[in-house]
Coordinates of C-alpha atoms in Angstrom, one line a residue:
M1 CA 0.0 0.0 0.0
T2 CA 1.4 3.4 -1.0
L3 CA 0.4 7.0 -0.1
R4 CA 2.0 9.6 -2.3
N5 CA 1.5 13.1 -3.8
G6 CA -0.3 14.6 -0.8
A7 CA -2.5 11.7 -0.1
V8 CA -4.4 11.5 3.2
L9 CA -6.0 8.4 4.7
T10 CA -8.4 8.8 7.6
H11 CA -11.6 7.5 9.3
P12 CA -14.9 9.4 9.9
A13 CA -15.3 11.8 12.8
A14 CA -17.2 10.8 15.9
T15 CA -20.7 11.9 16.7
A16 CA -22.5 12.1 20.0
T17 CA -23.6 8.5 19.6
T18 CA -21.0 6.8 17.4
R19 CA -17.2 6.5 17.0
S20 CA -14.9 5.1 14.3
S21 CA -11.5 3.6 13.9
L22 CA -9.1 2.7 11.1
V23 CA -7.5 -0.8 11.0
L24 CA -5.0 -1.6 8.2
N25 CA -3.7 -5.2 7.7
I26 CA -1.0 -5.2 5.1
T27 CA 0.9 -8.4 4.3
G28 CA 3.6 -6.6 2.4
Q29 CA 4.9 -3.0 2.6
L30 CA 3.2 0.2 3.7
R31 CA 5.0 3.3 2.2
I32 CA 4.1 6.9 3.0
D33 CA 6.0 9.5 1.1
G34 CA 7.1 12.9 2.5
T35 CA 4.0 14.7 1.4
S36 CA 1.4 12.2 2.6
R37 CA -0.1 11.0 5.8
I38 CA -2.4 8.7 7.7
D39 CA -4.2 11.1 9.9
V40 CA -7.1 10.6 12.3
S41 CA -6.5 13.8 14.3
G42 CA -9.6 15.4 15.8
R43 CA -11.7 12.4 14.9
G44 CA -12.2 10.9 18.4
F45 CA -14.7 11.8 21.1
L46 CA -16.3 15.2 20.5
G47 CA -15.3 18.4 22.3
G48 CA -17.9 20.6 24.0
R49 CA -20.2 22.5 21.6
S50 CA -18.5 20.6 18.7
G51 CA -20.4 18.6 16.0
D52 CA -23.7 17.4 17.3
N53 CA -22.6 17.7 20.9
T54 CA -24.4 20.8 22.1
A55 CA -23.3 20.4 25.7
D56 CA -20.3 22.3 27.2
E57 CA -18.7 19.1 28.4
G58 CA -16.3 17.2 26.2
R59 CA -17.1 13.5 25.5
T60 CA -15.0 10.7 26.9
L61 CA -14.7 6.9 27.4
G62 CA -18.1 5.3 26.7
N63 CA -19.0 8.4 24.7
V64 CA -20.4 10.1 27.8
P65 CA -19.8 13.6 29.2
G66 CA -16.2 14.1 30.5
S67 CA -14.2 17.3 31.0
T68 CA -16.1 20.3 32.3
R69 CA -15.9 24.1 32.1
R70 CA -12.6 25.0 30.3
N71 CA -10.6 21.8 31.0
G72 CA -8.8 19.9 28.3
G73 CA -9.5 16.3 27.4
S74 CA -7.6 13.4 28.8
Y75 CA -6.5 10.0 27.5
G76 CA -2.8 9.0 28.1
G77 CA -2.2 12.3 30.0
L78 CA -4.5 14.4 32.0
G79 CA -6.1 17.5 30.3
G80 CA -4.9 20.9 31.4
P81 CA -7.1 23.0 33.7
G82 CA -8.8 26.2 32.7
N83 CA -8.9 29.3 34.8
V84 CA -12.2 28.5 36.5
P85 CA -13.1 25.5 38.6
G86 CA -13.7 22.4 36.5
V87 CA -12.5 18.9 36.0
S88 CA -10.7 16.9 33.3
N89 CA -12.0 13.4 32.6
P90 CA -9.7 10.6 34.1
V91 CA -7.0 9.0 32.0
Y92 CA -7.9 5.5 30.7
G93 CA -6.7 2.7 28.5
D94 CA -3.7 0.5 28.1
F95 CA -0.3 2.0 27.1
R96 CA 0.6 -1.4 25.7
D97 CA -2.4 -1.7 23.4
P98 CA -4.0 1.7 22.6
N99 CA -7.4 1.1 21.1
L100 CA -9.7 3.9 22.3
P101 CA -10.4 7.4 21.0
G102 CA -9.1 10.5 22.8
S103 CA -11.4 12.7 24.7
G104 CA -12.8 16.1 23.8
G105 CA -12.0 19.4 25.6
A106 CA -14.7 21.3 27.3
S107 CA -15.9 24.8 26.2
E108 CA -18.0 27.6 27.5
G109 CA -17.7 29.7 24.4
G110 CA -16.5 28.3 21.1
A111 CA -16.0 24.6 20.2
G112 CA -13.7 22.4 22.3
G113 CA -11.2 20.4 20.4
N114 CA -12.2 16.8 19.6
G115 CA -10.0 13.9 20.8
G116 CA -7.7 12.1 18.4
G117 CA -9.1 9.0 16.6
V118 CA -7.9 5.4 16.6
L119 CA -5.4 3.9 14.2
R120 CA -4.1 0.3 14.1
I121 CA -1.5 -0.9 11.5
T122 CA -0.1 -4.3 10.9
A123 CA 2.5 -4.6 8.1
D124 CA 5.5 -6.6 7.1
S125 CA 7.4 -3.4 6.6
L126 CA 6.8 0.4 7.0
V127 CA 8.7 3.0 5.1
L128 CA 7.5 6.3 6.7
D129 CA 8.7 9.6 5.3
G130 CA 5.5 11.5 6.0
E131 CA 3.2 11.3 9.0
I132 CA 1.1 9.0 11.1
A133 CA -1.1 11.2 13.3
A134 CA -3.9 11.0 15.9
D135 CA -3.6 14.4 17.5
G136 CA -6.3 16.1 19.5
G137 CA -8.1 19.0 18.0
N138 CA -7.5 22.6 19.0
G139 CA -10.1 24.6 20.8
V140 CA -11.8 27.1 18.4
G141 CA -13.2 30.4 19.7
R142 CA -13.4 31.8 23.2
V143 CA -12.5 29.6 26.3
A144 CA -12.4 26.4 24.2
A145 CA -10.1 23.7 25.6
G146 CA -8.0 21.2 23.5
G147 CA -8.9 17.6 22.9
S148 CA -6.5 14.8 24.0
G149 CA -4.4 12.8 21.6
G150 CA -5.8 9.6 20.3
A151 CA -4.5 6.0 19.9
I152 CA -1.9 4.5 17.5
R153 CA -0.7 0.9 17.5
I154 CA 1.7 -0.3 14.9
D155 CA 3.0 -3.9 14.5
V156 CA 5.7 -4.2 11.9
G157 CA 8.7 -6.4 10.9
T158 CA 10.8 -3.4 10.0
I159 CA 10.3 0.4 10.2
A160 CA 12.4 3.0 8.3
G161 CA 12.2 6.5 7.0
A162 CA 12.5 10.1 8.0
G163 CA 8.8 10.7 9.1
T164 CA 7.0 11.2 12.4
I165 CA 4.4 9.4 14.5
H166 CA 2.4 11.5 16.9
A167 CA -0.7 11.6 19.1
N168 CA -0.3 15.0 20.7
G169 CA -3.0 16.9 22.6
G170 CA -4.7 19.9 21.0
E171 CA -4.2 23.5 22.1
G172 CA -6.6 25.4 24.2
N173 CA -7.9 28.7 22.9
G174 CA -8.4 31.6 25.2
G175 CA -9.8 34.5 23.2
G176 CA -8.6 36.6 26.2
F177 CA -9.6 33.9 28.7
E178 CA -7.9 30.7 29.8
A179 CA -8.7 27.2 28.5
G180 CA -6.6 24.1 29.1
G181 CA -4.6 22.1 26.6
G182 CA -5.4 18.5 25.8
G183 CA -3.4 15.6 27.3
G184 CA -1.2 13.4 25.2
G185 CA -2.6 10.3 23.7
R186 CA -1.1 6.7 23.6
I187 CA 1.2 5.1 21.0
A188 CA 2.5 1.6 20.9
L189 CA 5.1 0.3 18.4
Y190 CA 6.0 -3.4 18.1
Y191 CA 8.8 -4.2 15.7
D192 CA 11.6 -6.6 14.8
E193 CA 14.0 -4.0 13.3
A194 CA 14.1 -0.2 13.5
G195 CA 17.6 0.7 12.6
G196 CA 16.4 2.9 9.8
F197 CA 14.0 5.0 12.0
D198 CA 14.6 7.5 14.8
L199 CA 12.3 6.4 17.6
S200 CA 12.6 9.9 19.2
R201 CA 10.3 11.1 16.4
I202 CA 7.4 9.3 18.1
T203 CA 5.6 11.7 20.5
A204 CA 2.5 12.0 22.6
F205 CA 3.0 15.5 24.1
G206 CA 0.4 17.4 26.1
R207 CA -0.4 20.8 24.6
R208 CA -0.7 24.3 26.0
G209 CA -3.5 26.6 26.7
P210 CA -3.1 30.3 25.9
F211 CA -1.4 30.8 29.3
A212 CA 0.8 27.7 29.3
L213 CA -1.7 25.5 31.0
D214 CA -0.2 22.3 29.5
G215 CA -2.0 19.0 29.4
G216 CA -0.1 16.1 30.9
A217 CA 2.2 14.0 28.7
G218 CA 0.8 10.9 27.1
T219 CA 2.6 7.5 26.7
V220 CA 4.9 6.1 24.0
F221 CA 5.5 2.4 24.4
V222 CA 8.1 0.7 22.2
K223 CA 8.8 -3.0 22.2
A224 CA 11.4 -4.7 20.0
A225 CA 11.0 -8.5 19.4
D226 CA 14.0 -9.2 21.6
R227 CA 12.7 -7.3 24.7
T228 CA 10.8 -9.0 27.4
F229 CA 8.5 -6.2 28.7
G230 CA 9.1 -3.2 26.5
D231 CA 10.1 0.4 27.1
L232 CA 7.8 3.3 28.1
V233 CA 8.6 7.0 27.5
V234 CA 6.7 9.9 29.2
D235 CA 7.9 13.2 27.7
S236 CA 6.5 16.7 28.0
A237 CA 8.6 18.3 25.2
G238 CA 10.1 20.8 27.6
G239 CA 6.6 22.3 28.5
N240 CA 5.1 23.1 31.8
P241 CA 2.4 20.5 32.5
A242 CA -0.2 21.6 35.0
S243 CA -1.0 18.0 35.7
A244 CA 1.0 14.8 36.2
T245 CA 0.6 11.7 34.1
P246 CA -0.9 9.0 36.2
L247 CA 0.4 5.4 36.0
Y248 CA -1.8 3.1 37.9
S249 CA -1.0 0.0 39.9
L250 CA -2.8 -2.1 42.6
L251 CA -1.3 -2.7 46.1
G252 CA -4.2 -5.0 46.2
G253 CA -6.7 -6.5 48.6
T254 CA -8.7 -9.7 49.0
S255 CA -10.9 -11.0 46.2
T256 CA -14.5 -11.8 47.0
E257 CA -15.3 -13.7 43.8
L258 CA -13.0 -15.4 41.2
A259 CA -13.8 -16.7 37.8
P260 CA -11.4 -18.0 35.1
N261 CA -11.0 -14.5 33.7
A262 CA -12.6 -12.2 36.2
L263 CA -11.6 -11.2 39.7
T264 CA -14.1 -9.3 41.9
D265 CA -13.4 -7.3 45.1
A266 CA -16.7 -6.0 46.3
T267 CA -15.0 -3.6 48.7
A268 CA -13.0 -1.9 46.0
D269 CA -13.6 1.3 44.0
F270 CA -11.5 1.1 40.8
I271 CA -11.7 3.9 38.3
P272 CA -13.3 2.2 35.2
G273 CA -10.8 1.6 32.4
T274 CA -7.7 2.8 34.2
L275 CA -6.2 -0.6 35.1
I276 CA -6.1 -2.1 31.6
G277 CA -2.6 -3.5 31.0
L278 CA -1.6 -4.3 34.6
E279 CA 0.0 -7.6 35.3
L280 CA -2.5 -9.0 37.9
N281 CA -1.4 -11.6 40.4
P282 CA -4.6 -13.1 41.8
N283 CA -2.7 -14.9 44.6
R284 CA 0.4 -13.1 46.0
M285 CA 1.6 -16.4 47.4
Q286 CA 2.5 -17.5 43.8
G287 CA 4.2 -15.9 40.8
K288 CA 1.9 -16.3 37.7
T289 CA 0.3 -13.1 36.4
F290 CA -2.6 -12.3 34.1
T291 CA -3.0 -9.2 31.9
V292 CA -6.0 -7.0 32.7
I293 CA -8.0 -6.2 29.5
A294 CA -10.9 -4.3 31.1
N295 CA -12.1 -3.1 34.5
D296 CA -15.2 -1.6 36.1
A297 CA -15.5 -0.3 39.7
T298 CA -15.2 -3.8 41.4
T299 CA -14.1 -6.3 38.8
L300 CA -10.9 -6.9 36.8
F301 CA -11.2 -8.8 33.6
T302 CA -8.1 -10.7 32.3
D303 CA -7.0 -11.9 28.9
P304 CA -8.2 -15.5 28.3
A305 CA -5.0 -16.2 26.4
D306 CA -3.2 -15.9 29.7
G307 CA -5.1 -18.9 31.2
D308 CA -7.5 -19.6 34.0
M309 CA -7.0 -17.7 37.2
T310 CA -8.8 -20.3 39.3
E311 CA -6.0 -22.8 38.7
V312 CA -3.7 -20.7 40.9
A313 CA -6.1 -18.7 43.1
G314 CA -9.4 -18.7 44.8
P315 CA -11.8 -16.2 46.5
G316 CA -10.2 -14.8 49.7
D317 CA -6.7 -14.8 48.3
T318 CA -4.7 -11.5 48.3
Y319 CA -4.2 -10.0 44.9
G320 CA -2.2 -7.1 43.4
G321 CA -0.8 -5.8 40.2
E322 CA 1.7 -3.4 38.7
P323 CA 3.2 -2.2 35.5
V324 CA 6.4 -4.1 34.6
L325 CA 8.9 -2.6 32.1
D326 CA 12.3 -3.1 30.6
R327 CA 13.0 0.6 30.7
L328 CA 11.1 3.7 31.8
Q329 CA 12.2 7.1 30.7
V330 CA 10.6 10.3 32.1
S331 CA 11.9 13.4 30.4
S332 CA 11.6 17.0 29.3
H333 CA 9.7 18.4 32.3
A334 CA 7.3 15.5 32.4
R335 CA 5.7 14.5 35.8
L336 CA 4.8 10.9 36.3
E337 CA 2.5 10.1 39.2
V338 CA 2.4 6.4 40.3
V339 CA -0.8 5.7 42.1
D340 CA -2.8 2.8 43.6
G341 CA -6.0 2.3 41.6
D342 CA -8.3 1.3 44.4
Q343 CA -10.0 4.5 45.7
N344 CA -11.4 2.7 48.8
R345 CA -8.0 1.9 50.3
P346 CA -6.8 4.3 53.0
D347 CA -3.1 3.3 52.4
R348 CA -2.6 3.6 48.6
R349 CA 0.9 2.8 47.6
G350 CA 1.9 3.0 43.9
L351 CA 4.0 0.1 42.7
L352 CA 6.5 0.2 39.8
T353 CA 8.9 -2.5 38.5
A354 CA 11.5 -1.9 35.8
T355 CA 14.8 -3.1 34.7
D356 CA 16.1 0.4 34.2
L357 CA 14.6 3.8 35.1
M358 CA 15.8 7.2 33.8
L359 CA 14.8 10.7 34.8
V360 CA 16.2 13.4 32.6
D361 CA 15.7 17.1 31.8
E362 CA 13.7 18.3 34.8
A363 CA 11.7 15.2 35.0
R364 CA 9.8 14.3 38.2
L365 CA 8.5 11.1 39.7
E366 CA 5.9 11.4 42.5
H367 CA 2.9 10.0 44.3
P368 CA -0.4 11.9 44.9
A369 CA -1.0 14.2 47.9
A370 CA -2.9 12.8 50.8
T371 CA -6.6 13.5 51.5
L372 CA -8.7 12.9 54.6
A373 CA -9.7 9.5 53.2
S374 CA -6.4 8.3 51.8
F375 CA -2.6 8.6 52.1
F376 CA -0.1 7.5 49.5
G377 CA 3.4 6.0 49.0
L378 CA 5.7 5.1 46.2
E379 CA 7.4 1.7 46.0
I380 CA 9.9 1.2 43.2
D381 CA 11.9 -1.9 42.2
V382 CA 14.7 -1.4 39.6
S383 CA 16.7 -4.5 39.1
G384 CA 19.3 -2.7 36.9
T385 CA 20.1 1.0 37.0
L386 CA 18.2 4.1 38.3
S387 CA 19.7 7.3 36.9
I388 CA 18.5 10.8 38.0
D389 CA 20.2 13.7 36.2
E390 CA 21.1 16.9 38.0
T391 CA 17.9 18.6 37.0
S392 CA 15.5 15.8 37.9
R393 CA 14.1 14.2 41.1
I394 CA 11.9 11.7 42.8
D395 CA 10.0 14.1 45.0
V396 CA 7.1 13.5 47.4
S397 CA 7.6 16.6 49.4
G398 CA 4.4 17.9 51.1
R399 CA 2.5 14.8 50.0
G400 CA 2.1 13.2 53.4
F401 CA -0.6 13.7 56.1
L402 CA -2.4 17.0 55.7
G403 CA -1.6 20.2 57.6
G404 CA -4.3 22.1 59.4
R405 CA -6.7 23.9 57.0
S406 CA -4.9 22.3 54.1
G407 CA -6.5 20.3 51.2
D408 CA -9.8 18.9 52.4
N409 CA -8.8 19.1 56.1
T410 CA -10.8 22.1 57.4
A411 CA -9.7 21.5 61.0
N412 CA -6.9 23.5 62.7
E413 CA -5.1 20.3 63.7
G414 CA -2.6 18.7 61.4
R415 CA -3.1 15.0 60.5
T416 CA -0.8 12.2 61.8
L417 CA -0.2 8.5 62.0
G418 CA -3.5 6.7 61.2
N419 CA -4.7 9.8 59.4
V420 CA -6.1 11.2 62.6
P421 CA -5.8 14.7 64.2
G422 CA -2.3 15.4 65.6
S423 CA -0.5 18.7 66.3
T424 CA -2.6 21.5 67.6
R425 CA -2.7 25.3 67.6
R426 CA 0.5 26.5 65.9
N427 CA 2.7 23.4 66.5
G428 CA 4.8 21.7 63.8
G429 CA 4.2 18.1 62.7
S430 CA 6.4 15.3 64.0
Y431 CA 7.8 12.1 62.6
G432 CA 11.5 11.3 63.2
G433 CA 11.8 14.5 65.2
L434 CA 9.3 16.4 67.4
G435 CA 7.7 19.4 65.8
G436 CA 8.5 22.8 67.1
T437 CA 6.1 24.7 69.3
G438 CA 4.3 27.9 68.2
N439 CA 4.0 31.1 70.1
V440 CA 0.9 29.9 72.0
A441 CA 0.2 26.8 74.0
G442 CA -0.3 23.7 71.9
V443 CA 1.1 20.2 71.4
S444 CA 2.9 18.4 68.7
N445 CA 1.9 14.9 67.8
P446 CA 4.3 12.2 69.1
V447 CA 7.2 10.9 67.0
Y448 CA 6.6 7.4 65.5
G449 CA 8.2 4.9 63.1
D450 CA 11.4 2.8 62.9
P451 CA 14.6 4.7 62.1
R452 CA 15.9 1.6 60.4
N453 CA 12.8 1.0 58.3
P454 CA 10.9 4.2 57.5
N455 CA 7.5 3.2 56.3
E456 CA 5.0 6.0 57.0
P457 CA 4.3 9.5 55.7
G458 CA 5.2 12.6 57.8
S459 CA 2.7 14.6 59.8
G460 CA 1.0 17.9 59.0
G461 CA 1.6 21.1 61.0
A462 CA -1.2 22.8 62.7
S463 CA -2.6 26.2 61.8
E464 CA -5.0 28.8 63.3
S465 CA -5.0 30.8 60.1
G466 CA -3.5 30.0 56.7
A467 CA -2.6 26.4 55.9
G468 CA -0.3 24.2 57.9
G469 CA 2.4 22.5 55.9
N470 CA 1.7 18.9 54.9
G471 CA 4.0 16.1 56.0
G472 CA 6.5 14.6 53.5
G473 CA 5.4 11.5 51.6
L474 CA 6.8 8.0 51.5
I475 CA 9.5 6.6 49.1
R476 CA 10.8 3.0 49.2
L477 CA 13.3 2.2 46.6
V478 CA 15.2 -1.0 45.7
A479 CA 17.8 -0.8 42.9
G480 CA 20.8 -2.7 41.6
A481 CA 22.6 0.6 41.1
I482 CA 21.7 4.3 41.5
Q483 CA 23.4 7.2 39.8
L484 CA 22.0 10.2 41.7
D485 CA 22.9 13.6 40.4
G486 CA 19.6 15.2 41.2
E487 CA 17.3 14.7 44.3
I488 CA 15.4 12.1 46.2
A489 CA 13.1 14.2 48.5
A490 CA 10.4 13.8 51.0
D491 CA 10.4 17.1 52.8
G492 CA 7.6 18.5 54.9
G493 CA 5.7 21.4 53.5
D494 CA 6.0 25.0 54.7
G495 CA 3.2 26.7 56.6
V496 CA 1.5 29.3 54.5
G497 CA -0.1 32.3 56.1
L498 CA -0.1 33.7 59.7
S499 CA 0.5 31.2 62.5
A500 CA 0.8 28.2 60.2
A501 CA 3.3 25.5 61.3
G502 CA 5.5 23.4 59.1
G503 CA 4.9 19.7 58.3
S504 CA 7.4 17.0 59.3
G505 CA 9.7 15.4 56.9
G506 CA 8.5 12.1 55.4
A507 CA 10.1 8.7 54.9
I508 CA 12.8 7.5 52.5
R509 CA 14.3 3.9 52.5
I510 CA 16.8 3.0 49.8
D511 CA 18.3 -0.5 49.3
A512 CA 20.9 -0.3 46.5
G513 CA 23.9 -2.4 45.4
T514 CA 25.7 0.9 44.7
L515 CA 24.8 4.5 45.2
A516 CA 26.9 7.2 43.4
G517 CA 26.7 10.7 42.2
T518 CA 26.6 14.4 43.3
G519 CA 23.0 14.5 44.3
T520 CA 21.1 14.8 47.6
I521 CA 18.6 12.8 49.7
H522 CA 16.5 14.7 52.2
A523 CA 13.4 14.4 54.4
D524 CA 13.6 17.7 56.1
G525 CA 10.9 19.4 58.1
G526 CA 9.0 22.4 56.7
K527 CA 9.2 26.0 57.9
G528 CA 6.8 27.6 60.3
H529 CA 5.3 30.9 59.0
G530 CA 5.3 34.4 60.4
G531 CA 7.4 34.0 63.5
A532 CA 4.3 32.3 65.1
G533 CA 4.2 28.8 63.7
G534 CA 6.6 26.0 64.8
G535 CA 8.9 24.2 62.4
G536 CA 8.2 20.7 61.3
G537 CA 10.3 17.8 62.8
G538 CA 12.7 16.0 60.5
G539 CA 11.7 12.8 58.8
R540 CA 13.4 9.4 58.6
V541 CA 16.0 8.3 56.0
A542 CA 17.6 4.9 55.8
V543 CA 20.1 4.0 53.1
Y544 CA 21.5 0.5 52.7
G545 CA 24.3 -0.3 50.2
A546 CA 27.7 0.8 49.0
S547 CA 27.1 4.6 49.0
A548 CA 29.6 7.1 47.6
L549 CA 27.4 10.1 48.4
D550 CA 28.7 12.7 50.7
P551 CA 27.1 11.9 54.1
A552 CA 26.4 15.7 54.5
D553 CA 24.0 15.4 51.5
I554 CA 21.7 12.9 53.3
T555 CA 19.6 14.8 55.8
A556 CA 16.5 14.8 57.9
A557 CA 16.8 18.3 59.5
G558 CA 14.1 20.0 61.5
G559 CA 12.4 23.1 59.9
T560 CA 12.8 26.6 61.2
G561 CA 10.0 28.4 63.0
F562 CA 9.0 30.2 66.3
Q563 CA 10.7 27.1 67.7
P564 CA 12.5 24.9 65.2
G565 CA 11.5 21.3 64.8
E566 CA 13.9 18.6 66.1
P567 CA 16.1 16.7 63.7
G568 CA 14.9 13.4 62.4
T569 CA 16.9 10.2 61.9
V570 CA 19.4 9.2 59.2
V571 CA 20.7 5.6 59.0
V572 CA 23.4 4.8 56.4
E573 CA 24.9 1.3 56.3
P574 CA 26.9 -0.6 53.7

């Protein structure tokens, strides 16, 4: 099959009730010259006030209303926010097997951009000098947000050429107001030989609104025939994403029902469609996993080709699942947020397993901030090398237990162990060290945890006005080797406003064969504000392995304030 002389191959645009896709099965060669393209951009779910969608909301998974007000559409990356309160639809789909349209951006004026469409190509060889595209549409007119990128999956023997493959989000259009950019889409390339093609020309960037309200980066998954799990790239093209790109896992629970290809947990609250692609273990006492191909709020459906789950598990067994990769690269200002996908768990730890993990060019790896209902952590297992360049970081600072009057905590008291009220009045949060006192009578929550095995978030500082600093979050990291030239951080947040105390540092545990570089590791307490709030206590850091870092660069200091917080604990052992 050949496209030449300005040819364009596409599929029909969606409507409010229908959607389309384009599937090409080519036994020989697909050739696209430098003037031609396969392009399903803007042909996914409709934007607000676009086509026959008369509502302000963009359409999303299930062809139902999604993003609201002036927010961009989401698929692989979360849509950018507008300048008025609104929400972007959740991310969804499988980065290994993109097969769903992108979502439309919302609009309160013109027409929100439509999401990108769906393209699937199978060919013996691909010679690409033009484009293969599934970009989100741009918002048109006043306060119209961009649509998310769509889906591209390509399975080829060989790929060559000077062309590009992209499923980028659409741009928001302000017209003097602010509307968010669309999130990036999802691309997966499976190949035997790619020596004649530059894989860096495959992109799923989030796009900007008129005031740099970027959508989150989408996902680019590439798997050569000789790789076991494949490589994932999350790249923001040097932008300023307003939202992180979520990567879901399951710390797990106990199944209540089990069928050959369906596991139900009646106590769970999974976000529909977000857990597709996870490697599900229905019984953590054994090692066989099954790929999730769909999920609703309580049930995970697995690929029948993987076998019968009832042969290795039964109801009542503990299950869990996580993404497993040969290589993960987060780059160019991208933010990747690893999060447990069960919204009913109070302790939601994101799990990630990779052979190699690379953070470059102001990249950031994190977990979500706590709420009154849930607190979070980040558990990473890298069997090979973790490298963090001097501009990048793993950073969960201010993402532990909430400070007083912070987030959805409307009380003056900071939150602490058990996610219950802790420090009072103007006192700092405690974890490894006791929080500092404020300038009026109050108490700091007790210290807690094991210096040799940090395993809890830090505590929030109290506040009688303003917002107390949140505690630092939780990082647990196992790696064969770490090259750290940037930061690994779990600092407490600073108090904001009069009489607001600092949050305590959080928890960092690192087990590495070798640890080298010029970077820093810190779980310091946050600052108290205004000469009235106490400083947060230091957190807890434990580092095991052959470390060449300067010991002075591994800290759990107390934060400054009316009275400073006490230092936390640092354990470093070979």
